[in-house]
GROMACS .gro file of C-alpha atoms in nm:
model
  478
    1MET     CA    1  14.209   6.545  19.794
    2MET     CA    2  13.924   6.354  19.706
    3THR     CA    3  13.878   6.379  19.293
    4ILE     CA    4  13.602   6.497  19.134
    5LYS     CA    5  13.531   6.205  18.838
    6SER     CA    6  13.402   6.381  18.516
    7ARG     CA    7  13.070   6.236  18.373
    8GLU     CA    8  13.003   6.226  18.032
    9ILE     CA    9  12.695   6.485  17.925
   10ARG     CA   10  12.476   6.411  17.647
   11ASN     CA   11  12.226   6.714  17.519
   12PHE     CA   12  11.898   6.519  17.413
   13GLY     CA   13  11.742   6.856  17.264
   14LYS     CA   14  11.960   6.893  16.974
   15VAL     CA   15  11.937   6.662  16.635
   16GLY     CA   16  12.233   6.693  16.391
   17ASP     CA   17  12.258   6.703  16.033
   18ALA     CA   18  12.247   6.239  15.933
   19LEU     CA   19  12.359   6.414  15.563
   20PRO     CA   20  12.508   6.690  15.443
   21ILE     CA   21  12.312   6.956  15.278
   22PRO     CA   22  12.459   6.985  14.884
   23ASN     CA   23  12.505   7.270  14.718
   24LEU     CA   24  12.050   7.361  14.635
   25ILE     CA   25  12.210   7.607  14.272
   26ALA     CA   26  12.503   7.423  14.174
   27ILE     CA   27  12.315   7.249  13.917
   28GLN     CA   28  12.254   7.588  13.784
   29VAL     CA   29  12.600   7.681  13.772
   30GLU     CA   30  12.762   7.403  13.610
   31SER     CA   31  12.555   7.414  13.300
   32TYR     CA   32  12.602   7.736  13.277
   33LYS     CA   33  12.935   7.786  13.300
   34ARG     CA   34  12.974   7.467  13.023
   35PHE     CA   35  12.745   7.611  12.770
   36LEU     CA   36  12.946   8.014  12.799
   37GLN     CA   37  13.281   7.808  12.803
   38ALA     CA   38  13.411   8.179  12.922
   39ASP     CA   39  13.717   8.056  13.074
   40VAL     CA   40  13.838   7.858  12.811
   41PRO     CA   41  14.099   7.955  12.521
   42PRO     CA   42  13.870   7.959  12.154
   43GLU     CA   43  14.034   7.640  11.975
   44LYS     CA   44  14.022   7.499  12.270
   45ARG     CA   45  13.620   7.487  12.328
   46THR     CA   46  13.441   7.136  12.277
   47PRO     CA   47  13.118   7.227  12.026
   48THR     CA   48  12.900   7.178  12.350
   49GLY     CA   49  12.679   7.457  12.455
   50LEU     CA   50  12.725   7.840  12.266
   51GLU     CA   51  12.962   7.677  12.068
   52GLY     CA   52  12.768   7.390  11.970
   53LEU     CA   53  12.501   7.580  11.886
   54LEU     CA   54  12.728   7.807  11.597
   55ARG     CA   55  12.901   7.556  11.498
   56GLU     CA   56  12.557   7.325  11.322
   57VAL     CA   57  12.404   7.675  11.255
   58PHE     CA   58  12.693   7.839  11.045
   59PRO     CA   59  12.768   7.845  10.711
   60ILE     CA   60  12.510   7.977  10.599
   61SER     CA   61  12.528   8.045  10.204
   62SER     CA   62  12.291   8.247  10.012
   63TYR     CA   63  12.021   8.054   9.818
   64ASP     CA   64  12.215   8.048   9.471
   65GLU     CA   65  12.504   7.935   9.677
   66ASN     CA   66  12.702   8.264   9.560
   67ILE     CA   67  12.752   8.463   9.947
   68VAL     CA   68  12.864   8.193  10.269
   69LEU     CA   69  12.870   8.362  10.576
   70ASN     CA   70  13.096   8.126  10.778
   71TYR     CA   71  13.169   8.134  11.177
   72LYS     CA   72  13.574   8.162  11.418
   73ASP     CA   73  13.461   8.163  11.694
   74TYR     CA   74  13.319   8.401  11.970
   75GLU     CA   75  13.451   8.659  12.262
   76LEU     CA   76  13.268   8.808  12.490
   77GLY     CA   77  13.314   9.119  12.655
   78LYS     CA   78  13.313   9.318  12.995
   79PRO     CA   79  13.035   9.426  13.094
   80ARG     CA   80  12.908   9.774  13.071
   81TYR     CA   81  12.796   9.823  13.433
   82THR     CA   82  12.857   9.656  13.743
   83PRO     CA   83  12.565   9.440  13.962
   84ASP     CA   84  12.496   9.728  14.159
   85GLU     CA   85  12.460   9.898  13.959
   86CYS     CA   86  12.243   9.757  13.696
   87ARG     CA   87  11.982   9.664  14.065
   88GLN     CA   88  11.919  10.133  14.097
   89LEU     CA   89  11.931  10.174  13.678
   90ARG     CA   90  11.629   9.898  13.662
   91LEU     CA   91  11.913   9.711  13.399
   92THR     CA   92  12.031   9.402  13.301
   93TYR     CA   93  12.335   9.254  13.344
   94GLY     CA   94  12.523   9.113  13.143
   95MET     CA   95  12.808   9.095  12.898
   96PRO     CA   96  12.846   9.131  12.472
   97LEU     CA   97  12.897   8.882  12.254
   98ARG     CA   98  13.076   8.866  11.964
   99ILE     CA   99  13.142   8.667  11.684
  100ALA     CA  100  13.433   8.671  11.406
  101CYS     CA  101  13.301   8.579  11.063
  102SER     CA  102  13.415   8.581  10.721
  103LEU     CA  103  13.159   8.594  10.426
  104HIS     CA  104  13.294   8.476  10.106
  105ARG     CA  105  13.159   8.604   9.776
  106LYS     CA  106  13.275   8.341   9.516
  107ASP     CA  107  13.200   8.505   9.198
  108LYS     CA  108  13.433   8.776   9.342
  109ASP     CA  109  13.662   8.515   9.499
  110GLU     CA  110  13.632   8.789   9.792
  111ILE     CA  111  13.709   8.692  10.157
  112THR     CA  112  13.571   8.976  10.395
  113GLU     CA  113  13.646   8.859  10.813
  114GLU     CA  114  13.529   9.111  11.070
  115ARG     CA  115  13.375   9.055  11.413
  116ILE     CA  116  12.952   9.101  11.429
  117TYR     CA  117  12.790   9.215  11.754
  118LEU     CA  118  12.552   9.042  11.801
  119GLY     CA  119  12.421   9.116  12.157
  120GLU     CA  120  12.379   9.154  12.574
  121ILE     CA  121  12.478   8.763  12.725
  122PRO     CA  122  12.327   8.759  13.094
  123ILE     CA  123  12.582   8.710  13.351
  124MET     CA  124  12.492   8.512  13.630
  125ILE     CA  125  12.635   8.643  13.999
  126GLY     CA  126  12.713   8.456  14.290
  127GLY     CA  127  12.428   8.303  14.431
  128GLY     CA  128  12.262   8.148  14.095
  129GLU     CA  129  12.069   8.437  14.002
  130PHE     CA  130  12.095   8.666  13.726
  131ILE     CA  131  11.979   9.069  13.739
  132ILE     CA  132  11.719   9.156  13.488
  133ASN     CA  133  11.601   9.479  13.400
  134GLY     CA  134  11.706   9.549  13.827
  135ALA     CA  135  11.554   9.322  13.973
  136GLU     CA  136  11.701   8.930  14.074
  137ARG     CA  137  11.496   8.655  13.854
  138VAL     CA  138  11.700   8.232  13.925
  139ILE     CA  139  11.607   7.985  13.636
  140VAL     CA  140  11.411   7.698  13.796
  141SER     CA  141  11.533   7.306  13.689
  142GLN     CA  142  11.277   7.167  13.470
  143LEU     CA  143  11.120   6.849  13.370
  144HIS     CA  144  11.189   6.692  13.032
  145ARG     CA  145  11.090   6.364  12.880
  146SER     CA  146  11.533   6.259  12.717
  147PRO     CA  147  11.564   6.134  12.339
  148GLY     CA  148  11.592   5.787  12.348
  149VAL     CA  149  11.343   5.478  12.315
  150ASP     CA  150  11.016   5.370  12.563
  151PHE     CA  151  10.847   5.079  12.575
  152ILE     CA  152  10.480   5.084  12.807
  153LYS     CA  153  10.174   4.835  12.827
  154GLU     CA  154   9.918   5.088  12.612
  155THR     CA  155   9.603   4.955  12.735
  156LEU     CA  156   9.454   4.605  12.776
  157GLU     CA  157   9.169   4.466  12.563
  158ALA     CA  158   9.024   4.157  12.830
  159ASP     CA  159   9.323   4.105  13.060
  160ARG     CA  160   9.564   4.137  12.767
  161PRO     CA  161   9.850   4.412  12.702
  162LEU     CA  162   9.882   4.590  12.380
  163HIS     CA  163  10.256   4.695  12.418
  164ALA     CA  164  10.391   5.041  12.257
  165CYS     CA  165  10.734   5.149  12.132
  166ARG     CA  166  10.786   5.549  12.173
  167ILE     CA  167  11.119   5.662  11.958
  168ILE     CA  168  11.205   5.994  12.084
  169PRO     CA  169  11.418   6.258  11.910
  170GLU     CA  170  11.637   6.516  12.064
  171ARG     CA  171  11.465   6.731  11.642
  172GLY     CA  172  11.225   6.545  11.504
  173SER     CA  173  10.922   6.377  11.442
  174TRP     CA  174  10.816   6.044  11.652
  175ILE     CA  175  10.781   5.740  11.533
  176GLU     CA  176  10.488   5.498  11.747
  177ILE     CA  177  10.486   5.156  11.748
  178ASN     CA  178  10.127   5.027  11.886
  179ILE     CA  179  10.041   4.647  11.840
  180THR     CA  180   9.686   4.666  11.784
  181ARG     CA  181   9.406   4.441  11.855
  182ARG     CA  182   9.413   4.247  11.600
  183ASP     CA  183   9.775   4.226  11.661
  184VAL     CA  184   9.933   4.413  11.366
  185MET     CA  185  10.221   4.637  11.452
  186ALA     CA  186  10.106   4.920  11.295
  187VAL     CA  187  10.348   5.233  11.340
  188ARG     CA  188  10.248   5.656  11.305
  189ILE     CA  189  10.504   5.871  11.244
  190ASP     CA  190  10.385   6.217  11.426
  191GLN     CA  191  10.051   6.255  11.414
  192SER     CA  192   9.984   6.081  11.026
  193GLY     CA  193   9.749   5.745  10.962
  194LYS     CA  194   9.870   5.432  11.087
  195ILE     CA  195  10.081   5.222  10.770
  196PRO     CA  196  10.268   4.897  10.850
  197ALA     CA  197  10.563   4.809  11.031
  198THR     CA  198  10.747   4.625  10.783
  199CYS     CA  199  10.628   4.928  10.522
  200PHE     CA  200  10.866   5.119  10.699
  201LEU     CA  201  11.115   4.877  10.743
  202ARG     CA  202  11.132   4.847  10.398
  203ALA     CA  203  11.128   5.247  10.356
  204MET     CA  204  11.441   5.242  10.553
  205ASP     CA  205  11.667   4.999  10.344
  206HIS     CA  206  11.664   4.802  10.112
  207ALA     CA  207  11.791   4.479  10.281
  208TYR     CA  208  11.419   4.442  10.450
  209GLY     CA  209  11.243   4.527  10.029
  210THR     CA  210  11.091   4.121   9.987
  211ASP     CA  211  10.882   3.948  10.224
  212GLU     CA  212  11.115   3.648  10.216
  213GLN     CA  213  11.397   3.919  10.400
  214ILE     CA  214  11.171   4.029  10.628
  215ILE     CA  215  11.076   3.663  10.751
  216ARG     CA  216  11.410   3.572  10.751
  217ALA     CA  217  11.513   3.855  11.001
  218PHE     CA  218  11.242   3.743  11.278
  219TYR     CA  219  11.178   3.350  11.275
  220GLN     CA  220  11.449   3.088  11.286
  221THR     CA  221  11.286   2.927  10.911
  222LYS     CA  222  11.460   2.555  10.792
  223VAL     CA  223  11.408   2.401  10.420
  224VAL     CA  224  11.320   2.051  10.425
  225ARG     CA  225  11.113   1.834  10.145
  226THR     CA  226  10.850   1.888  10.003
  227SER     CA  227  10.689   1.490  10.157
  228ALA     CA  228  10.722   1.593  10.459
  229LEU     CA  229  10.585   1.955  10.528
  230LYS     CA  230  10.310   1.989  10.736
  231PRO     CA  231   9.950   2.224  10.726
  232ASP     CA  232  10.041   2.435  10.988
  233MET     CA  233  10.386   2.533  10.855
  234TYR     CA  234  10.403   2.845  10.721
  235VAL     CA  235  10.595   2.933  10.421
  236VAL     CA  236  10.889   3.176  10.385
  237SER     CA  237  10.820   3.249  10.036
  238ASP     CA  238  10.574   3.299   9.813
  239VAL     CA  239  10.482   2.932   9.618
  240TRP     CA  240  10.413   2.969   9.252
  241PRO     CA  241  10.199   2.648   9.063
  242ASP     CA  242  10.399   2.529   8.727
  243GLY     CA  243  10.417   2.656   8.457
  244ASP     CA  244  10.520   3.046   8.280
  245VAL     CA  245  10.593   3.327   8.513
  246ALA     CA  246  10.376   3.541   8.317
  247ASP     CA  247  10.049   3.263   8.335
  248ARG     CA  248  10.138   3.280   8.682
  249GLY     CA  249   9.768   3.391   8.863
  250GLU     CA  250   9.730   3.396   9.196
  251PRO     CA  251  10.022   3.200   9.466
  252LEU     CA  252   9.944   2.881   9.614
  253VAL     CA  253  10.049   3.035   9.941
  254ARG     CA  254  10.222   3.360   9.968
  255ALA     CA  255  10.518   3.432  10.164
  256GLY     CA  256  10.401   3.454  10.534
  257CYS     CA  257  10.071   3.221  10.515
  258GLN     CA  258  10.013   2.885  10.694
  259ILE     CA  259   9.971   2.600  10.419
  260GLY     CA  260   9.666   2.463  10.518
  261ASP     CA  261   9.514   2.301  10.251
  262ALA     CA  262   9.723   2.337  10.000
  263VAL     CA  263   9.987   2.097  10.068
  264GLY     CA  264   9.868   1.779   9.830
  265ARG     CA  265   9.910   2.156   9.522
  266ILE     CA  266  10.274   2.190   9.602
  267GLN     CA  267  10.345   1.792   9.659
  268ALA     CA  268  10.204   1.813   9.340
  269THR     CA  269  10.461   2.070   9.152
  270SER     CA  270  10.794   1.999   9.067
  271LEU     CA  271  10.928   2.153   9.365
  272LYS     CA  272  11.097   1.884   9.567
  273GLN     CA  273  11.268   2.124   9.870
  274LEU     CA  274  11.054   2.427  10.049
  275GLU     CA  275  11.154   2.709  10.261
  276VAL     CA  276  10.930   2.747  10.598
  277ILE     CA  277  10.933   2.865  10.939
  278GLU     CA  278  10.845   2.547  11.087
  279HIS     CA  279  10.709   2.645  11.475
  280VAL     CA  280  10.561   2.995  11.546
  281ALA     CA  281  10.568   3.121  11.854
  282ASP     CA  282  10.417   3.497  11.810
  283PRO     CA  283  10.255   3.526  11.470
  284LEU     CA  284  10.298   3.879  11.552
  285ILE     CA  285  10.569   4.038  11.205
  286LEU     CA  286  10.372   3.741  10.943
  287ASN     CA  287  10.005   3.921  11.109
  288THR     CA  288  10.136   4.246  11.003
  289LEU     CA  289  10.355   4.148  10.661
  290ALA     CA  290   9.947   4.042  10.619
  291GLU     CA  291   9.810   4.388  10.628
  292ASP     CA  292  10.112   4.508  10.429
  293SER     CA  293  10.018   4.607  10.069
  294CYS     CA  294  10.367   4.689   9.971
  295HIS     CA  295  10.609   4.464   9.859
  296SER     CA  296  10.974   4.648   9.795
  297HIS     CA  297  11.140   4.906   9.890
  298GLU     CA  298  11.045   5.139   9.645
  299ASP     CA  299  10.592   5.078   9.705
  300ALA     CA  300  10.676   5.195  10.098
  301LEU     CA  301  10.843   5.506   9.981
  302MET     CA  302  10.555   5.597   9.764
  303LYS     CA  303  10.287   5.473  10.042
  304ILE     CA  304  10.459   5.637  10.324
  305TYR     CA  305  10.513   5.966  10.125
  306LYS     CA  306  10.132   5.938  10.050
  307ALA     CA  307  10.023   5.900  10.416
  308LEU     CA  308  10.278   6.189  10.501
  309ARG     CA  309  10.192   6.450  10.177
  310PRO     CA  310   9.803   6.305  10.179
  311GLY     CA  311   9.679   6.547   9.878
  312ASN     CA  312   9.999   6.552   9.697
  313PRO     CA  313  10.059   6.324   9.394
  314ALA     CA  314  10.342   6.032   9.474
  315GLN     CA  315  10.630   6.083   9.300
  316LEU     CA  316  10.945   5.826   9.339
  317ASP     CA  317  11.244   6.084   9.348
  318LYS     CA  318  11.019   6.349   9.541
  319ALA     CA  319  10.930   6.049   9.827
  320VAL     CA  320  11.318   5.879   9.873
  321LYS     CA  321  11.377   6.344   9.939
  322LEU     CA  322  11.076   6.288  10.208
  323PHE     CA  323  11.236   6.056  10.383
  324HIS     CA  324  11.553   6.098  10.373
  325GLU     CA  325  11.478   6.475  10.500
  326LYS     CA  326  11.292   6.304  10.753
  327PHE     CA  327  11.525   6.061  10.915
  328TYR     CA  328  11.802   6.030  10.726
  329ASP     CA  329  11.927   6.424  10.764
  330GLU     CA  330  12.063   6.556  11.136
  331ASN     CA  331  11.975   6.863  11.066
  332ARG     CA  332  11.553   6.779  11.096
  333TYR     CA  333  11.639   6.441  11.237
  334ARG     CA  334  11.844   6.404  11.528
  335LEU     CA  335  11.853   6.148  11.849
  336GLY     CA  336  12.090   6.315  12.067
  337ARG     CA  337  12.369   6.194  12.299
  338VAL     CA  338  12.130   6.085  12.460
  339GLY     CA  339  11.848   5.926  12.284
  340ARG     CA  340  12.190   5.758  12.126
  341PHE     CA  341  12.328   5.617  12.499
  342ARG     CA  342  11.973   5.503  12.542
  343ILE     CA  343  11.906   5.351  12.239
  344ASN     CA  344  12.301   5.192  12.267
  345ARG     CA  345  12.254   5.021  12.554
  346LYS     CA  346  11.874   4.921  12.600
  347PHE     CA  347  11.940   4.771  12.257
  348GLY     CA  348  12.276   4.624  12.411
  349LEU     CA  349  12.476   4.875  12.036
  350SER     CA  350  12.774   4.936  12.032
  351LEU     CA  351  12.751   5.270  11.783
  352PRO     CA  352  12.854   5.586  11.865
  353THR     CA  353  12.674   5.837  12.026
  354SER     CA  354  12.810   6.089  11.810
  355PHE     CA  355  12.565   5.964  11.521
  356ASN     CA  356  12.234   6.108  11.553
  357THR     CA  357  12.063   5.994  11.306
  358LEU     CA  358  11.805   5.643  11.356
  359THR     CA  359  11.950   5.307  11.146
  360THR     CA  360  11.760   5.035  11.012
  361ALA     CA  361  12.010   4.793  11.343
  362ASP     CA  362  11.768   4.978  11.595
  363PHE     CA  363  11.431   4.983  11.458
  364VAL     CA  364  11.471   4.628  11.407
  365ALA     CA  365  11.599   4.654  11.810
  366CYS     CA  366  11.292   4.808  11.904
  367LEU     CA  367  11.098   4.512  11.650
  368ARG     CA  368  11.215   4.264  11.806
  369TYR     CA  369  11.216   4.406  12.178
  370LEU     CA  370  10.803   4.401  12.224
  371LEU     CA  371  10.810   4.037  12.079
  372ASP     CA  372  10.971   3.961  12.400
  373LEU     CA  373  10.804   4.207  12.581
  374ARG     CA  374  10.477   3.997  12.422
  375SER     CA  375  10.618   3.580  12.590
  376GLN     CA  376  10.727   3.776  12.855
  377GLU     CA  377  11.037   3.740  12.858
  378ARG     CA  378  11.130   4.157  12.862
  379VAL     CA  379  10.967   4.354  13.149
  380GLY     CA  380  10.867   4.714  12.991
  381PHE     CA  381  11.001   5.047  13.165
  382SER     CA  382  10.773   5.369  13.207
  383ILE     CA  383  10.943   5.682  13.077
  384PRO     CA  384  11.187   5.786  13.241
  385LYS     CA  385  11.242   6.212  13.311
  386ARG     CA  386  11.504   6.415  13.343
  387VAL     CA  387  11.689   6.782  13.419
  388PRO     CA  388  11.736   6.864  13.055
  389PHE     CA  389  12.053   7.073  12.915
  390GLU     CA  390  11.949   7.105  12.505
  391LEU     CA  391  11.521   7.276  12.594
  392CYS     CA  392  11.496   7.481  12.258
  393VAL     CA  393  11.768   7.408  12.079
  394LEU     CA  394  11.580   7.421  11.746
  395LYS     CA  395  11.337   7.722  11.809
  396TRP     CA  396  11.724   7.925  11.854
  397THR     CA  397  11.828   7.781  11.554
  398ARG     CA  398  11.510   7.805  11.371
  399GLU     CA  399  11.492   8.213  11.501
  400LEU     CA  400  11.820   8.299  11.426
  401CYS     CA  401  11.830   8.128  11.109
  402GLU     CA  402  11.556   8.376  10.976
  403GLN     CA  403  11.729   8.675  11.147
  404ILE     CA  404  12.058   8.566  10.905
  405ALA     CA  405  11.828   8.459  10.586
  406ALA     CA  406  11.746   8.805  10.570
  407TYR     CA  407  12.126   8.958  10.554
  408GLN     CA  408  12.158   9.167  10.310
  409VAL     CA  409  12.567   9.243  10.204
  410ARG     CA  410  12.701   9.604  10.182
  411GLY     CA  411  12.995   9.713  10.150
  412ASN     CA  412  13.137   9.294  10.065
  413LYS     CA  413  13.138   9.259  10.475
  414PRO     CA  414  12.851   9.230  10.702
  415LYS     CA  415  12.628   9.514  10.821
  416ASP     CA  416  12.678   9.659  11.171
  417PRO     CA  417  12.283   9.512  11.412
  418LYS     CA  418  12.151   9.832  11.411
  419GLU     CA  419  12.072   9.807  11.060
  420GLY     CA  420  11.988   9.451  11.148
  421VAL     CA  421  12.024   9.270  11.470
  422VAL     CA  422  12.079   8.892  11.487
  423LEU     CA  423  12.029   8.866  11.852
  424GLY     CA  424  11.838   9.087  12.060
  425GLU     CA  425  11.882   9.252  12.431
  426LEU     CA  426  11.752   9.053  12.690
  427ASP     CA  427  11.369   9.129  12.830
  428ALA     CA  428  11.212   8.993  13.117
  429ILE     CA  429  11.106   8.653  13.222
  430ARG     CA  430  10.700   8.618  13.010
  431ASP     CA  431  10.579   8.335  13.160
  432GLY     CA  432  10.625   8.173  13.571
  433ARG     CA  433  10.779   8.491  13.653
  434LYS     CA  434  11.019   8.406  13.942
  435LYS     CA  435  11.103   8.597  14.230
  436LEU     CA  436  11.497   8.488  14.383
  437ALA     CA  437  11.328   8.307  14.693
  438PRO     CA  438  11.601   8.022  14.736
  439ALA     CA  439  11.261   7.901  15.022
  440ASP     CA  440  11.108   7.784  14.806
  441VAL     CA  441  11.389   7.573  14.501
  442LEU     CA  442  11.264   7.271  14.672
  443LYS     CA  443  10.897   7.334  14.667
  444GLU     CA  444  10.883   7.466  14.276
  445LEU     CA  445  11.018   7.128  14.215
  446LEU     CA  446  10.821   6.929  14.377
  447ARG     CA  447  10.504   7.134  14.243
  448GLN     CA  448  10.691   7.005  13.842
  449VAL     CA  449  10.700   6.676  13.986
  450ARG     CA  450  10.368   6.586  14.036
  451SER     CA  451  10.235   6.795  13.702
  452ILE     CA  452  10.494   6.744  13.469
  453ASN     CA  453  10.255   6.656  13.158
  454ASP     CA  454  10.379   6.277  12.979
  455ALA     CA  455  10.103   6.420  12.700
  456PRO     CA  456  10.355   6.423  12.323
  457GLY     CA  457  10.437   6.760  12.231
  458GLU     CA  458  10.586   7.060  12.193
  459TRP     CA  459  10.721   7.131  12.599
  460VAL     CA  460  10.699   7.476  12.704
  461PRO     CA  461  10.901   7.589  13.023
  462THR     CA  462  10.751   7.787  13.314
  463ALA     CA  463  11.034   7.975  13.386
  464THR     CA  464  11.201   8.166  13.049
  465ILE     CA  465  11.356   8.433  12.956
  466ASN     CA  466  11.257   8.575  12.692
  467LEU     CA  467  11.488   8.760  12.395
  468ASP     CA  468  11.442   8.980  12.080
  469VAL     CA  469  11.590   8.655  11.860
  470MET     CA  470  11.762   8.360  12.127
  471ARG     CA  471  11.440   8.421  12.429
  472PRO     CA  472  11.530   8.030  12.530
  473LEU     CA  473  11.873   8.096  12.563
  474LEU     CA  474  11.838   8.057  12.925
  475GLY     CA  475  11.640   7.802  12.856
  476LEU     CA  476  11.883   7.529  12.761
  477LEU     CA  477  12.016   7.551  13.153
  478ALA     CA  478  11.961   7.216  13.363
   0.00000   0.00000   0.00000
């Protein structure tokens, strides 16, 4: 019997999937899990998400510091209604949030502990959506400029690039470093006027208070005999004529200036040696020093205070306090873990990610990197973008502090939320309401990529859930 050989059949009418389809809502789901840490015991929760926010706000003291409200932990209760009941009754599907607090009265040496109800936390159901007033809503991932340091080519003037640098914190004032057309490095704090970059460097550290210290930090100096001086050399410190210090008058050559025709006058003095810069590849720092009228750490602090508080009488103690609050207080200025990581990676630093304030080494590294960009030793990068995890921490904290500032003590224990609710209940999405439409998720994301705003200023999400006090809560979702 003759057997029929089977033939291979190929179907050209179907095209297989080249790549598996990823979970498009994994970012929202995983981010919300990390935010709540609902399945983690209170003693094992990491200081991130809701736990990190509460630890950051507490303890809260009264103005006379006689009453202190401390935070211990929080617990999430069970929802009152089911998802189907919330859809039918047009309610919000959420669970109660309670925190354990202790109230310490120092005048009476009393400590009262109680668990306080704060409000309702929305629950994310299986598809990554929330039920808000009976309707299913979804949080759209937002594009956000990450904190850190960015270098850009600002403009082109006569075929010469003018580089700029922005130090963007997670919270606090922006620092912009620009190179002007006159080859001077200027710093702008937020929207204030420009000050020389060396002035800001002096204010950061006593080690950079004088012109000599700044010059030695950026240029290679050498001590030469006065008989070997050349007109094209730059002096490191002021060169004074012989005589009494009080009767010196004007120096022969100021620090950071070229010797020029003063060679003979310097050689006529009693100086035998002089510290100079033989070769200057880029006089940017020297030009900035020439524009800087400050000559000490205290002068720089006073000048920055006048720039930030114009019209107020300048006092040294106020200037020191303002500068410290502006850049060294973590409650007012904070780079964040991402900002510190990007700065460390950019400049090869080894500071821990928990170090959230700006350091002198960070600022000096920014200035040196700008010098390298001008000499074309490195390539500037455009501003990157990322999906945020903590977009609205500052606004949330500010509103929570305002509520607790109005806190009244009755019966030596925290009052009931009916008398003063700290956190309100969930409200509808006010701006850019998003109905659950999975087919439009990619379209919305592409729209945001094309329309993201790179201008400085406060970033406003296009899909935020409104709370009476904790409005930006769900804006923390990536």
